Short mmCIF file of C-alpha atoms and ligand atoms in Angstrom, two decimals:
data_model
loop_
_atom_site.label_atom_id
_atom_site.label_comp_id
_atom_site.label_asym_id
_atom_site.label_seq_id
_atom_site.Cartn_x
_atom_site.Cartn_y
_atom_site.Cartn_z
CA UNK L 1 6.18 -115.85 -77.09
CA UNK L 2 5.00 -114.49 -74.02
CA UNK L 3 5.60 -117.43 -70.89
CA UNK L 4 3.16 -117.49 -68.13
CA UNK L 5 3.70 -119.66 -64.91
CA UNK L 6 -0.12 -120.36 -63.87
CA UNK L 7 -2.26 -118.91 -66.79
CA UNK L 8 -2.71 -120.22 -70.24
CA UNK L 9 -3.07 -118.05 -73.18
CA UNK L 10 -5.96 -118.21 -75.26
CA UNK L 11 -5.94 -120.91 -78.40
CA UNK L 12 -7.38 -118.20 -80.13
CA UNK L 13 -7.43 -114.50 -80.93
CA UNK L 14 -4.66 -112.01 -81.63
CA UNK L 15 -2.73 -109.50 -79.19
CA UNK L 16 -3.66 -105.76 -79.30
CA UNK L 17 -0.91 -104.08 -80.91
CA UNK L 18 0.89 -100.90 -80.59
CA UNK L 19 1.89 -99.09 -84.14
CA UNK L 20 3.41 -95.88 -85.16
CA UNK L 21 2.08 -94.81 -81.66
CA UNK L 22 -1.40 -96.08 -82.07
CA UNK L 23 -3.29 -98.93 -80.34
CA UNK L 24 -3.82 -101.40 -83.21
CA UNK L 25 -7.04 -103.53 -82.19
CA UNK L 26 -7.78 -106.89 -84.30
CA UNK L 27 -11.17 -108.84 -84.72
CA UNK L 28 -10.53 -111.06 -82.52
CA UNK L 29 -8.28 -109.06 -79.64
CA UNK L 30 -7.30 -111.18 -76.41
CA UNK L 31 -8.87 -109.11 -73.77
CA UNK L 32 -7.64 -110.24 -70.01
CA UNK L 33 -10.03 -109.66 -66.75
CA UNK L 34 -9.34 -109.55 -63.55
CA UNK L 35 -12.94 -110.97 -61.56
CA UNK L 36 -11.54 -109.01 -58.43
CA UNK L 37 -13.13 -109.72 -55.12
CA UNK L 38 -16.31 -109.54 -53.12
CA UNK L 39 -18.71 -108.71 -55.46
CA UNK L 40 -16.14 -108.74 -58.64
CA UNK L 41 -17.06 -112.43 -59.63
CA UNK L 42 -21.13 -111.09 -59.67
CA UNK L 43 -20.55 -108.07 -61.88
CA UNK L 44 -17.70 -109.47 -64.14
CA UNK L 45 -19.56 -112.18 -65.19
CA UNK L 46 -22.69 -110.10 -66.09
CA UNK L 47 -20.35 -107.63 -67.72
CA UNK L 48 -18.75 -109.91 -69.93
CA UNK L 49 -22.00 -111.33 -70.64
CA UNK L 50 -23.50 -107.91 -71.99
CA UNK L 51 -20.31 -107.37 -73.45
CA UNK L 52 -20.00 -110.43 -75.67
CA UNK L 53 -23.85 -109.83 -76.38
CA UNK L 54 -23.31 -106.14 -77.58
CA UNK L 55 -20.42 -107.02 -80.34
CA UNK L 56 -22.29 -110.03 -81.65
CA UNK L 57 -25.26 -107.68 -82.50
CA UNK L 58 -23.40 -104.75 -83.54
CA UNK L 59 -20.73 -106.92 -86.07
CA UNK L 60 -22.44 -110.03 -86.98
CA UNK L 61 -19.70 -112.55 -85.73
CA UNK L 62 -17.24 -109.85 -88.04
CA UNK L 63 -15.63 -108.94 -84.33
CA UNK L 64 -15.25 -110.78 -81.02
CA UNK L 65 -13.68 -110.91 -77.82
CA UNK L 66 -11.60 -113.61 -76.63
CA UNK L 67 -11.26 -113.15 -72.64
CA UNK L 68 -8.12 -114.14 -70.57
CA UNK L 69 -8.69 -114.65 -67.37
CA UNK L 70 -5.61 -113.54 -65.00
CA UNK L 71 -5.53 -113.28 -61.36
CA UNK L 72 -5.31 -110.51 -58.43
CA UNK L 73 -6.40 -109.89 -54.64
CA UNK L 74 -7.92 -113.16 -53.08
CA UNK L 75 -8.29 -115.49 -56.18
CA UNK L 76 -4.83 -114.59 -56.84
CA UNK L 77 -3.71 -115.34 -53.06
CA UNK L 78 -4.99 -118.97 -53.20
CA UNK L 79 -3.41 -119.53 -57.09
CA UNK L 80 -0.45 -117.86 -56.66
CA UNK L 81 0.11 -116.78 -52.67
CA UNK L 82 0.39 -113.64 -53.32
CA UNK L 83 -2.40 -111.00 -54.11
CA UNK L 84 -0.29 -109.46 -57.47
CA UNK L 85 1.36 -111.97 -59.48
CA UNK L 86 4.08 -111.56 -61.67
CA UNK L 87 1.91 -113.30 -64.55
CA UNK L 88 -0.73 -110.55 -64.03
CA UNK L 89 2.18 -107.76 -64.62
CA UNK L 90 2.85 -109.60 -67.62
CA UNK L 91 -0.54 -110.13 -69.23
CA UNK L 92 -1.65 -106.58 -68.39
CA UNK L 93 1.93 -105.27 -70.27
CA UNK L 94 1.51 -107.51 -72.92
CA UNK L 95 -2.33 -107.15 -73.63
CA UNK L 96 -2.65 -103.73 -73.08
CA UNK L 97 -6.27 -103.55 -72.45
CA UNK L 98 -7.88 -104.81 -69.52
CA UNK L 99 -11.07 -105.00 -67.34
CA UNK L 100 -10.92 -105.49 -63.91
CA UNK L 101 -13.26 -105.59 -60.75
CA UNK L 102 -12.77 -104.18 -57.68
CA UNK L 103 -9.79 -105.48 -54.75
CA UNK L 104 -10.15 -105.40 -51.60
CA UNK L 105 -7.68 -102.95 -49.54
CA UNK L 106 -7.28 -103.62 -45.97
CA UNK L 107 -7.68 -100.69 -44.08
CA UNK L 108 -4.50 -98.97 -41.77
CA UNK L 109 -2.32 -102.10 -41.88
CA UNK L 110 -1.87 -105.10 -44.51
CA UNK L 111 -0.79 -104.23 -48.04
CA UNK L 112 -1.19 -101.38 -49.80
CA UNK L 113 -3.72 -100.68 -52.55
CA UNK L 114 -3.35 -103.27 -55.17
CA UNK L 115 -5.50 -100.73 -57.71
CA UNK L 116 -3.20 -98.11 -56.29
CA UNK L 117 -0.20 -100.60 -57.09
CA UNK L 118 -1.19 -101.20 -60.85
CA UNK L 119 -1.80 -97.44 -61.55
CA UNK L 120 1.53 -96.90 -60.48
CA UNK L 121 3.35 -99.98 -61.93
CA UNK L 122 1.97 -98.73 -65.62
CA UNK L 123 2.05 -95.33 -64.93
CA UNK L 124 -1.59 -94.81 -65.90
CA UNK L 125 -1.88 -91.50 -65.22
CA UNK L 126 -5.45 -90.78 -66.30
CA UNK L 127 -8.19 -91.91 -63.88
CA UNK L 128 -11.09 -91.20 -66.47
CA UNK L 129 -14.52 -91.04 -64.87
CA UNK L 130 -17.60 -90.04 -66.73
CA UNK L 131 -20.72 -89.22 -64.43
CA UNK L 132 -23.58 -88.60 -66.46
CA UNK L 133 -27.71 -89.28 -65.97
CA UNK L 134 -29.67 -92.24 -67.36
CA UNK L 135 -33.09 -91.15 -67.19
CA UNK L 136 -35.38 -93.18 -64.51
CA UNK L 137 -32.75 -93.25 -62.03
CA UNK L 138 -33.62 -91.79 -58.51
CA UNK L 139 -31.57 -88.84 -57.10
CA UNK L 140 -31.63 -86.93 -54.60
CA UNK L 141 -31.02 -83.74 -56.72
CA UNK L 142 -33.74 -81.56 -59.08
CA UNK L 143 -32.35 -81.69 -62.11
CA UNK L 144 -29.78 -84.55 -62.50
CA UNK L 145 -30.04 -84.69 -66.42
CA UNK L 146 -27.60 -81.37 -65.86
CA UNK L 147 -25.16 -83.93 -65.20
CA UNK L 148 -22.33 -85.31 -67.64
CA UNK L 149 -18.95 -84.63 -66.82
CA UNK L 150 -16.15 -86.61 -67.11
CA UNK L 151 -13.20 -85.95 -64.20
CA UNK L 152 -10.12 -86.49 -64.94
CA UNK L 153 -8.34 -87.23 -62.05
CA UNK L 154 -4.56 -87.57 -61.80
CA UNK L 155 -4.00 -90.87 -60.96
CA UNK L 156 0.25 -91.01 -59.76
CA UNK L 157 0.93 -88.79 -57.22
CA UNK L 158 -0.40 -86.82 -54.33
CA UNK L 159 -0.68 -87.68 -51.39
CA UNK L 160 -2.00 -91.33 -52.96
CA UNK L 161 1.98 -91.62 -54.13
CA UNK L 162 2.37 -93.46 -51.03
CA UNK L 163 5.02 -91.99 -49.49
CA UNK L 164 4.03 -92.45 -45.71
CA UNK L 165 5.61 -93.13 -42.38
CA UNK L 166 3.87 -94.46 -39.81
CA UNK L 167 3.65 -92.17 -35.86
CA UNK L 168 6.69 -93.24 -33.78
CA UNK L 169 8.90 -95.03 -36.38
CA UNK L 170 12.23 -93.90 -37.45
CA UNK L 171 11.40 -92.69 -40.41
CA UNK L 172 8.99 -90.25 -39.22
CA UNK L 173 11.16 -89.45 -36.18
CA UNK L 174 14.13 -88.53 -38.74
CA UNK L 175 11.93 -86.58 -40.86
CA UNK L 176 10.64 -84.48 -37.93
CA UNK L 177 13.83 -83.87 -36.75
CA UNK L 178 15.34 -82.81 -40.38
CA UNK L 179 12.74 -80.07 -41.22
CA UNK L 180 13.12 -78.84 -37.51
CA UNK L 181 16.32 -78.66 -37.38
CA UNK L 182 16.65 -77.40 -41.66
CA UNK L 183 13.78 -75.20 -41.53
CA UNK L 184 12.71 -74.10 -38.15
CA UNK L 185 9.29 -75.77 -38.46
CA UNK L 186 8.25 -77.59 -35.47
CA UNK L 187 5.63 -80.82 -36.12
CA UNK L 188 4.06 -82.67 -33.16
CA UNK L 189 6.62 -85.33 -32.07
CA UNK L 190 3.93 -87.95 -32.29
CA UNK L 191 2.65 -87.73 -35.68
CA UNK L 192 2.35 -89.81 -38.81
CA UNK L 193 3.84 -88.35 -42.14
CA UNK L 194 2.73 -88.36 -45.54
CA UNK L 195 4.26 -86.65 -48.63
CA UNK L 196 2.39 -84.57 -51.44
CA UNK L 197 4.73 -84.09 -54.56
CA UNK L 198 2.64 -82.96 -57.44
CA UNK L 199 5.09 -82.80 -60.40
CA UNK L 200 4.98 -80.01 -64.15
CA UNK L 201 5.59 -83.08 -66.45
CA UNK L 202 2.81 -85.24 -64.23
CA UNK L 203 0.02 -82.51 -64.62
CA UNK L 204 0.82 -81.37 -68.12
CA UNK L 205 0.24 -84.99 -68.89
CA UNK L 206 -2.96 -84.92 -67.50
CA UNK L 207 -4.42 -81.36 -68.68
CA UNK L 208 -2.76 -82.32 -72.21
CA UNK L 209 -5.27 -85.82 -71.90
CA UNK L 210 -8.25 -83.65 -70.58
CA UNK L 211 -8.06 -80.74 -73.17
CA UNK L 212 -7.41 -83.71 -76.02
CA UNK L 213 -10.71 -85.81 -74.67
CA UNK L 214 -12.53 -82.27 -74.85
CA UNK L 215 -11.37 -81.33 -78.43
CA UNK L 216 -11.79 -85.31 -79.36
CA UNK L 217 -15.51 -84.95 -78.03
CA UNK L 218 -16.30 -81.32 -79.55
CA UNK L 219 -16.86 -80.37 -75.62
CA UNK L 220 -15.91 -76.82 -74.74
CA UNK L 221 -15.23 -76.53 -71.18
CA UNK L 222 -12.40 -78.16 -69.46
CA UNK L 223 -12.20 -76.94 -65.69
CA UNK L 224 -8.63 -77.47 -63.58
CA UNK L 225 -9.81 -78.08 -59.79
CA UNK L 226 -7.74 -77.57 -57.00
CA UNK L 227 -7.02 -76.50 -53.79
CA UNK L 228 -4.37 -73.69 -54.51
CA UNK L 229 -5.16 -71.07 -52.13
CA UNK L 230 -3.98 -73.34 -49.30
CA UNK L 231 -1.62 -75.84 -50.91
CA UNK L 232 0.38 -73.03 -53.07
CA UNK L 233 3.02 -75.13 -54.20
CA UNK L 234 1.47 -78.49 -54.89
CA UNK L 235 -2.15 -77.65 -55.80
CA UNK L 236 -1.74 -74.04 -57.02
CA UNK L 237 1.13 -75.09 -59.01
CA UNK L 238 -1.08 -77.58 -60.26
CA UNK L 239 -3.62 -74.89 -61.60
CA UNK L 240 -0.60 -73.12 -63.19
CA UNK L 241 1.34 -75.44 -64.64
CA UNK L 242 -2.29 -76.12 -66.42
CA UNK L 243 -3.17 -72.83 -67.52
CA UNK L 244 0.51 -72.99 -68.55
CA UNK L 245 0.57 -76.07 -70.58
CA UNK L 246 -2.83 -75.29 -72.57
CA UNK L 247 -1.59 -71.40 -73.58
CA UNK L 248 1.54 -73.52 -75.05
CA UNK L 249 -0.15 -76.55 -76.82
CA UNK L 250 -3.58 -74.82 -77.38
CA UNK L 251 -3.11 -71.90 -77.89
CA UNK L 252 -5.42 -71.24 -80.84
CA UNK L 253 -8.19 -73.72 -79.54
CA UNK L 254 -8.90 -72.22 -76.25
CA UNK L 255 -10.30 -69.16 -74.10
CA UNK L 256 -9.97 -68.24 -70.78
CA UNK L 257 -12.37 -66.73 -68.06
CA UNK L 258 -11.26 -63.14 -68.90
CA UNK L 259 -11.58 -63.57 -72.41
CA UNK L 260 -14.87 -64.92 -72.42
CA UNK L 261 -16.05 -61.38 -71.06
CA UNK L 262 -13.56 -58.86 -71.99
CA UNK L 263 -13.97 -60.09 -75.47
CA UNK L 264 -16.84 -62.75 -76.40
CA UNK L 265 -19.39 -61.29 -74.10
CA UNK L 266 -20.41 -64.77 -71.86
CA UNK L 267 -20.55 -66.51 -75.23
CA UNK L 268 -18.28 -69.19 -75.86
CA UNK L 269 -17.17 -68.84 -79.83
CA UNK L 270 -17.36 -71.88 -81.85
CA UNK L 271 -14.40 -74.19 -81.83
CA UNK L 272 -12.91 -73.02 -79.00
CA UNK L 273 -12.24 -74.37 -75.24
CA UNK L 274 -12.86 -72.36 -72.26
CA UNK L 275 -9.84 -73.50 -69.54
CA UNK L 276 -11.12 -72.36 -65.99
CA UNK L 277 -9.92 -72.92 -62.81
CA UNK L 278 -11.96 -73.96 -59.58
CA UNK L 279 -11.35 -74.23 -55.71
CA UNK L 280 -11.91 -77.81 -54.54
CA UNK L 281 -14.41 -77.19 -52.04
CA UNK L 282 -16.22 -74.12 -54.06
CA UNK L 283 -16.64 -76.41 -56.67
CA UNK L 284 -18.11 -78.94 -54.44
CA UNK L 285 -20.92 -76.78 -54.40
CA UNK L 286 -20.89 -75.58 -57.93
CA UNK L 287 -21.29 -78.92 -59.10
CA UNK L 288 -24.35 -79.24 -57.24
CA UNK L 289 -25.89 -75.78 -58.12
CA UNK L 290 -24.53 -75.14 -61.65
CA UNK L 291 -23.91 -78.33 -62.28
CA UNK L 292 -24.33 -77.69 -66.66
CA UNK L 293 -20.97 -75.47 -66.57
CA UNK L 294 -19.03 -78.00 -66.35
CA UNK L 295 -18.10 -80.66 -68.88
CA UNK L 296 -14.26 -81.70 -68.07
CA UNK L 297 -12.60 -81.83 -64.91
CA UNK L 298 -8.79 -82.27 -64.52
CA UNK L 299 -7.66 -82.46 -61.26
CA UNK L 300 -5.13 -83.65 -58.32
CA UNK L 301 -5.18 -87.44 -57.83
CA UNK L 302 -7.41 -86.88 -53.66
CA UNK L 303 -9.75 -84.20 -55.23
CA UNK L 304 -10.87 -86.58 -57.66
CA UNK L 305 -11.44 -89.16 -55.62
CA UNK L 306 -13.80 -87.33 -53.68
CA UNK L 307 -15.67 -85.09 -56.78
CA UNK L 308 -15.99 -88.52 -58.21
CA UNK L 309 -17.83 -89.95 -55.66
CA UNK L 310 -20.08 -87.00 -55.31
CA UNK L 311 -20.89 -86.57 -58.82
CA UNK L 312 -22.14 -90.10 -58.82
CA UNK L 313 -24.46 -89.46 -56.17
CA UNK L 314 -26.46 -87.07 -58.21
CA UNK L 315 -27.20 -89.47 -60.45
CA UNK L 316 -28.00 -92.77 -58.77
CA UNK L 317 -24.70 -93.48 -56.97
CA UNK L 318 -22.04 -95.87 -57.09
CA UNK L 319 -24.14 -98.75 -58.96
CA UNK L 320 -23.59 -96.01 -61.76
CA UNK L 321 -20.17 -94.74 -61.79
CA UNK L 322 -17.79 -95.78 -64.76
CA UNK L 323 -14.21 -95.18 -64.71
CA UNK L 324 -10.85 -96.19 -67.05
CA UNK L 325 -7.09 -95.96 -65.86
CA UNK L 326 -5.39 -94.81 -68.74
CA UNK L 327 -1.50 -94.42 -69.71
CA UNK L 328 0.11 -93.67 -72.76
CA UNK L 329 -1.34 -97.28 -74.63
CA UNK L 330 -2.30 -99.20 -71.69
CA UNK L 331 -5.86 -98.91 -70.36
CA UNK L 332 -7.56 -100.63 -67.37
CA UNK L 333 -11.52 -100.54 -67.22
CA UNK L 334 -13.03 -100.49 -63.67
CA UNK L 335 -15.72 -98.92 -61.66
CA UNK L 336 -15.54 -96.31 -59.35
CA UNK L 337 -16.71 -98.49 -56.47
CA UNK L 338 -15.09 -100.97 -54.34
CA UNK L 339 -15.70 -104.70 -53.26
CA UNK L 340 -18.44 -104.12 -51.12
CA UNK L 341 -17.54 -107.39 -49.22
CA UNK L 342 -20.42 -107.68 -47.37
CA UNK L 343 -22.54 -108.48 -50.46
CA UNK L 344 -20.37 -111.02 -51.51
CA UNK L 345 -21.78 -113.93 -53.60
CA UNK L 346 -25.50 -112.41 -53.39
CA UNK L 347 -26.03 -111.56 -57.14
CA UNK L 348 -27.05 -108.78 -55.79
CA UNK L 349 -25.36 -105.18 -56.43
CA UNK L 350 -25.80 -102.92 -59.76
CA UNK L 351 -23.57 -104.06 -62.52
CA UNK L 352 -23.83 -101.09 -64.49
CA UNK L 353 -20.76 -99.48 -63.18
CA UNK L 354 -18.65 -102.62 -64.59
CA UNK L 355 -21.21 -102.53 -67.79
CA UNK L 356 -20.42 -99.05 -68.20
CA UNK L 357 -16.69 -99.06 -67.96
CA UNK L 358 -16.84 -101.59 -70.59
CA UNK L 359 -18.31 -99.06 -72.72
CA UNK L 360 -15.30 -96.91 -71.99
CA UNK L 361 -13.16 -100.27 -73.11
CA UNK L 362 -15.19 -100.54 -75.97
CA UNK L 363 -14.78 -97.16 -77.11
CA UNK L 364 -11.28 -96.91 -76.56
CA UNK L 365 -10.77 -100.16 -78.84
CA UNK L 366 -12.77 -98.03 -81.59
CA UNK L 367 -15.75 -100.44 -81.10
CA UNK L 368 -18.11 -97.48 -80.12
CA UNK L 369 -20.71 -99.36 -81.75
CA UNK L 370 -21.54 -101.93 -79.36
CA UNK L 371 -20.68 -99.54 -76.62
CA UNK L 372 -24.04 -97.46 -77.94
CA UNK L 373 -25.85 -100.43 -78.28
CA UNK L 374 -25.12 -101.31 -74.26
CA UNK L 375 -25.80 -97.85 -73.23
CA UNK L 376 -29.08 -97.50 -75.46
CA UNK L 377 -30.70 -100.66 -73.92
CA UNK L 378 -29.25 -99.71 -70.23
CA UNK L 379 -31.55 -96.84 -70.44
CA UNK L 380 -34.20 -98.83 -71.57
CA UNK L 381 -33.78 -101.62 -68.91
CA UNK L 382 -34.23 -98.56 -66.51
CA UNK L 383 -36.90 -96.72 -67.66
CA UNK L 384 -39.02 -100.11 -67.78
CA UNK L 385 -38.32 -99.68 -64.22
CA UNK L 386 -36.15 -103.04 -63.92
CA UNK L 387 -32.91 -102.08 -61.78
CA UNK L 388 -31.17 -103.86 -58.31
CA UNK L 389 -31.80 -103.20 -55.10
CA UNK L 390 -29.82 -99.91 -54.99
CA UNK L 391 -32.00 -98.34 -57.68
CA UNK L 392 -35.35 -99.98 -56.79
CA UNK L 393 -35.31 -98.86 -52.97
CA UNK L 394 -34.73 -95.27 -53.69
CA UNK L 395 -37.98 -95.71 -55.85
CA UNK L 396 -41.64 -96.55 -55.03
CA UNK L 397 -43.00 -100.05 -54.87
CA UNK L 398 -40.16 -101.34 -57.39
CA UNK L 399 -39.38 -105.28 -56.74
CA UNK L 400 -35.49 -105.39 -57.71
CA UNK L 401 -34.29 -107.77 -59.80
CA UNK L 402 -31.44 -109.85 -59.39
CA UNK L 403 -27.38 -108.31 -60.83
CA UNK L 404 -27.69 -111.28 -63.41
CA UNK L 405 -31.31 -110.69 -64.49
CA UNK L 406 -30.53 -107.14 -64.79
CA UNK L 407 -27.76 -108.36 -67.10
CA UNK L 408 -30.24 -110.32 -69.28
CA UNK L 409 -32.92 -107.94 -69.43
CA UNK L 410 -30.20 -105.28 -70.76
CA UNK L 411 -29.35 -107.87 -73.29
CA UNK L 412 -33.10 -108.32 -74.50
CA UNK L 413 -33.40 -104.39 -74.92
CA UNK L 414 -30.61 -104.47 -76.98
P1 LIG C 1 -17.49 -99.88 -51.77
O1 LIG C 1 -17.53 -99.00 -52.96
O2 LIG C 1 -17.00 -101.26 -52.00
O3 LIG C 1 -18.94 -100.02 -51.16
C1 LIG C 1 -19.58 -99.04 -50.38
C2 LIG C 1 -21.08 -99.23 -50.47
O4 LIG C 1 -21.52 -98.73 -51.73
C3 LIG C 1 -21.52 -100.68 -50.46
O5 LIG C 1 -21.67 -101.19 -49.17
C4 LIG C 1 -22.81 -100.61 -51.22
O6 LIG C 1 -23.83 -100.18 -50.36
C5 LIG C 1 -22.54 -99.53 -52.23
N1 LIG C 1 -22.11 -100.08 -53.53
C6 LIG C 1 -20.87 -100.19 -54.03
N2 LIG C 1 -20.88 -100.74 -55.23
C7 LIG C 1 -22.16 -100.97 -55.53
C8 LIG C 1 -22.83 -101.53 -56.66
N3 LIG C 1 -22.17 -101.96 -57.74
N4 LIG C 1 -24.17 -101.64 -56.62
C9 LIG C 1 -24.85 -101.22 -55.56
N5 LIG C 1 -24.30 -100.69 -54.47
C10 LIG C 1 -22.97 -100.57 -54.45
O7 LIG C 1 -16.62 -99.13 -50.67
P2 LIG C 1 -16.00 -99.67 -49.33
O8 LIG C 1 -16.96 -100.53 -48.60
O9 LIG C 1 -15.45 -98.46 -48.70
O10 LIG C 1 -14.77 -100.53 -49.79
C11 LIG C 1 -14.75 -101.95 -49.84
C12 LIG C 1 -13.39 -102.40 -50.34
O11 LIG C 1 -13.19 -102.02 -51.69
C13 LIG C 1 -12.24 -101.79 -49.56
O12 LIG C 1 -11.28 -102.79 -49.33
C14 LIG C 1 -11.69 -100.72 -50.49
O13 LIG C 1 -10.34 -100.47 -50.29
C15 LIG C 1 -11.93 -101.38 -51.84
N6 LIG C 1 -12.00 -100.42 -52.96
C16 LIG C 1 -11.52 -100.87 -54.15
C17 LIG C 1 -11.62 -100.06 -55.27
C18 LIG C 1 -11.07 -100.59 -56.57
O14 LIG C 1 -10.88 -101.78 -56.70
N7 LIG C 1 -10.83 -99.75 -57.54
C19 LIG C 1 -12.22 -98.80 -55.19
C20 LIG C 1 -12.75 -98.39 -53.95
C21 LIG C 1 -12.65 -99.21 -52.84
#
């Protein structure tokens, strides 16, 4: 039995198992969620609420989710004085899946990422973010239904590894002094440093997750996007290592560029995967212009930060932007966007990032029912034209509704 210092299991429901290498999900799973803070508390409890809604209507009462409620960032300062609890390390290792909202990261000084933390603690390697269109949403783009990619974005090294030294400390000082003196390289005496290791076993991992979603999915395109012409030995080895890894694992399921017109003519054949390789800030532009060639993204843990973001403004920004942090079992459901403290308490933001990365949860549990039924009566919600503010004032004389009564008006469309 599992002890906890300030949280109380659930009476009921069962843990999520691991067997013979598979996650084993009962009827009744004990699901912990982090609220997270600013406007967590708003779109966690509208989540949940659509959540809970979705599985009662998709198995009769058959399945349910029993939610454990376990602490981080401010709530978890006041419980526990301190923003990440021991408790929390323990629920999230013990319950494997979890949902979380966002945590506030203070900016230049303070402590350091707390979602950066976690990805690292559990070494959950893929940052999974789908970015696709719901019809009805405003965007600034033409043809945003040509969106529906899902990025996946290394999520363990990099420069996010956090390996940094701050301008004028030792540290830096020593390192400034050691590749001068090793290497004949001369760095401005008052900088900062930061370190980008990019590691074979780190990407494989990644491309191997990628290429798998892809073949999982029957999607044939899975593009490796980097910045290798400058960063040769982090970012090009990156795209190599890649290439690399899906000749030796795939070797029958996939195509490259070449092949597909030395030998197949433009045409990708049935079954197979085209692998294809990108320049970060080329395919900044691609994904505006061509945006349908693209269907899976793997890349380098900054690049995907920012593609992320940008895909998601195409269609209807970061209300809309799901995303999963996903290891070898464990997986952690949040949304691309942050706390957005000053909208704190308001009931005011777009839930459907949250609602949408509980789809992802869903899915991954193998409850892809309810999951449909949420994103079904999403796009209904929308195209009767009832969204939040974020929505309704990139639209013309729309009144938005509320974050909760967009909750319950997904819930009647369901
Ligand atoms: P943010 O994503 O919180 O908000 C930026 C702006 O985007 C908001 O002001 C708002 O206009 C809009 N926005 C965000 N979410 C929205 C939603 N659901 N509906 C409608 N509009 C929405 O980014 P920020 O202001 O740069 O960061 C605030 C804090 O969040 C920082 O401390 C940052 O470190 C943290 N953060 C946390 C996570 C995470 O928990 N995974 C991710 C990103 C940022």
């Amino acid at each position: 039995m599992i002890e906890f210092e300030k949280i109380k299991i659930p009476k009921t429901g069962q843990k999520v198992e691991i067997k013979d290498d598979k996650i084993i999900v009962p009827d009744n799973p004990i699901i912990p969620f982090i609220e997270g803070d600013g406007i967590g508390p708003d779109i966690m409890k509208v989540t949940r609420k659509v959540i809970d809604a979705a599985v009662e209507k998709a198995y009769k009462g058959k399945k349910k989710i029993i939610w454990f409620e376990i602490f981080a960032g401010e709530k978890a300062q006041k419980i526990y004085g301190t923003v990440l609890p021991e408790d929390t390390f323990e629920a999230i290792e013990n319950y494997l899946i979890v949902i979380k909202g966002p945590l506030t990261t203070p900016v230049g000084g303070g402590y350091r990422s707390l979602n950066v933390t976690l990805r690292q603690k559990f070494d959950l390697y893929s940052c999974i973010r789908p970015v696709r269109y719901f019809n009805g949403v405003p965007s600034p783009v033409k043809h945003p239904e040509q969106m529906n990619v899902v990025i996946f974005r290394e999520n363990t090294e990099d420069v996010y590894a956090g390996i940094e030294w701050k301008e004028g400390t030792v540290e830096a000082k020593k390192i400034i002094d050691f590749i001068k003196n090793t290497y004949k390289i001369d760095i401005a005496s008052d900088s900062g440093i930061g370190i980008k290791p990019i590691s074979i076993k780190r990407t494989e991992r990644l491309v191997r997750a990628a290429i798998k979603y892809a073949i999982n999915k029957k999607l044939n395109r899975v593009t490796l996007v980097h910045k290798g012409n400058i960063m040769k030995f982090t970012e090009g080895s990156f795209r190599d290592w890649g290439y690399n890894l899906a000749h030796r694992e795939f070797k029958d399921q996939i195509i490259t560029e070449d092949d597909l017109w030395e030998i197949y003519n433009g045409n990708i054949p049935e079954g197979k995967i085209l692998i294809n390789d990108r320049i970060a800030d080329s395919m900044f532009q691609q994904i505006l212009t061509r945006t349908n060639e693209y269907q899976v993204i793997a890349t380098p843990n900054l690049n995907g930060d920012y593609l992320s973001d940008a895909a998601a403004a195409q269609i209807g920004g970061l209300g809309m932007a799901p995303g999963a942090n996903i290891g070898d079992f464990i997986g952690l459901f949040e949304a691309t966007h942050g706390s957005a403290p000053k909208y704190t308490g308001q009931d005011k933001v777009n839930p459907s990032s949250l609602i949408l990365s509980g789809v992802m949860m869903l899915d991954y549990m193998g409850w892809d029912k309810a999951g449909v039924i949420i994103t079904n009566a999403i796009q209904k919600t929308i195209k009767q034209k009832k969204v939040t503010y974020d929505l309704a004032r990139l639209m013309e004389n729309i009144k938005p509704i509320k974050c909760s009564e967009y909750g319950n008006e997904i819930i009647k469309n369901m």
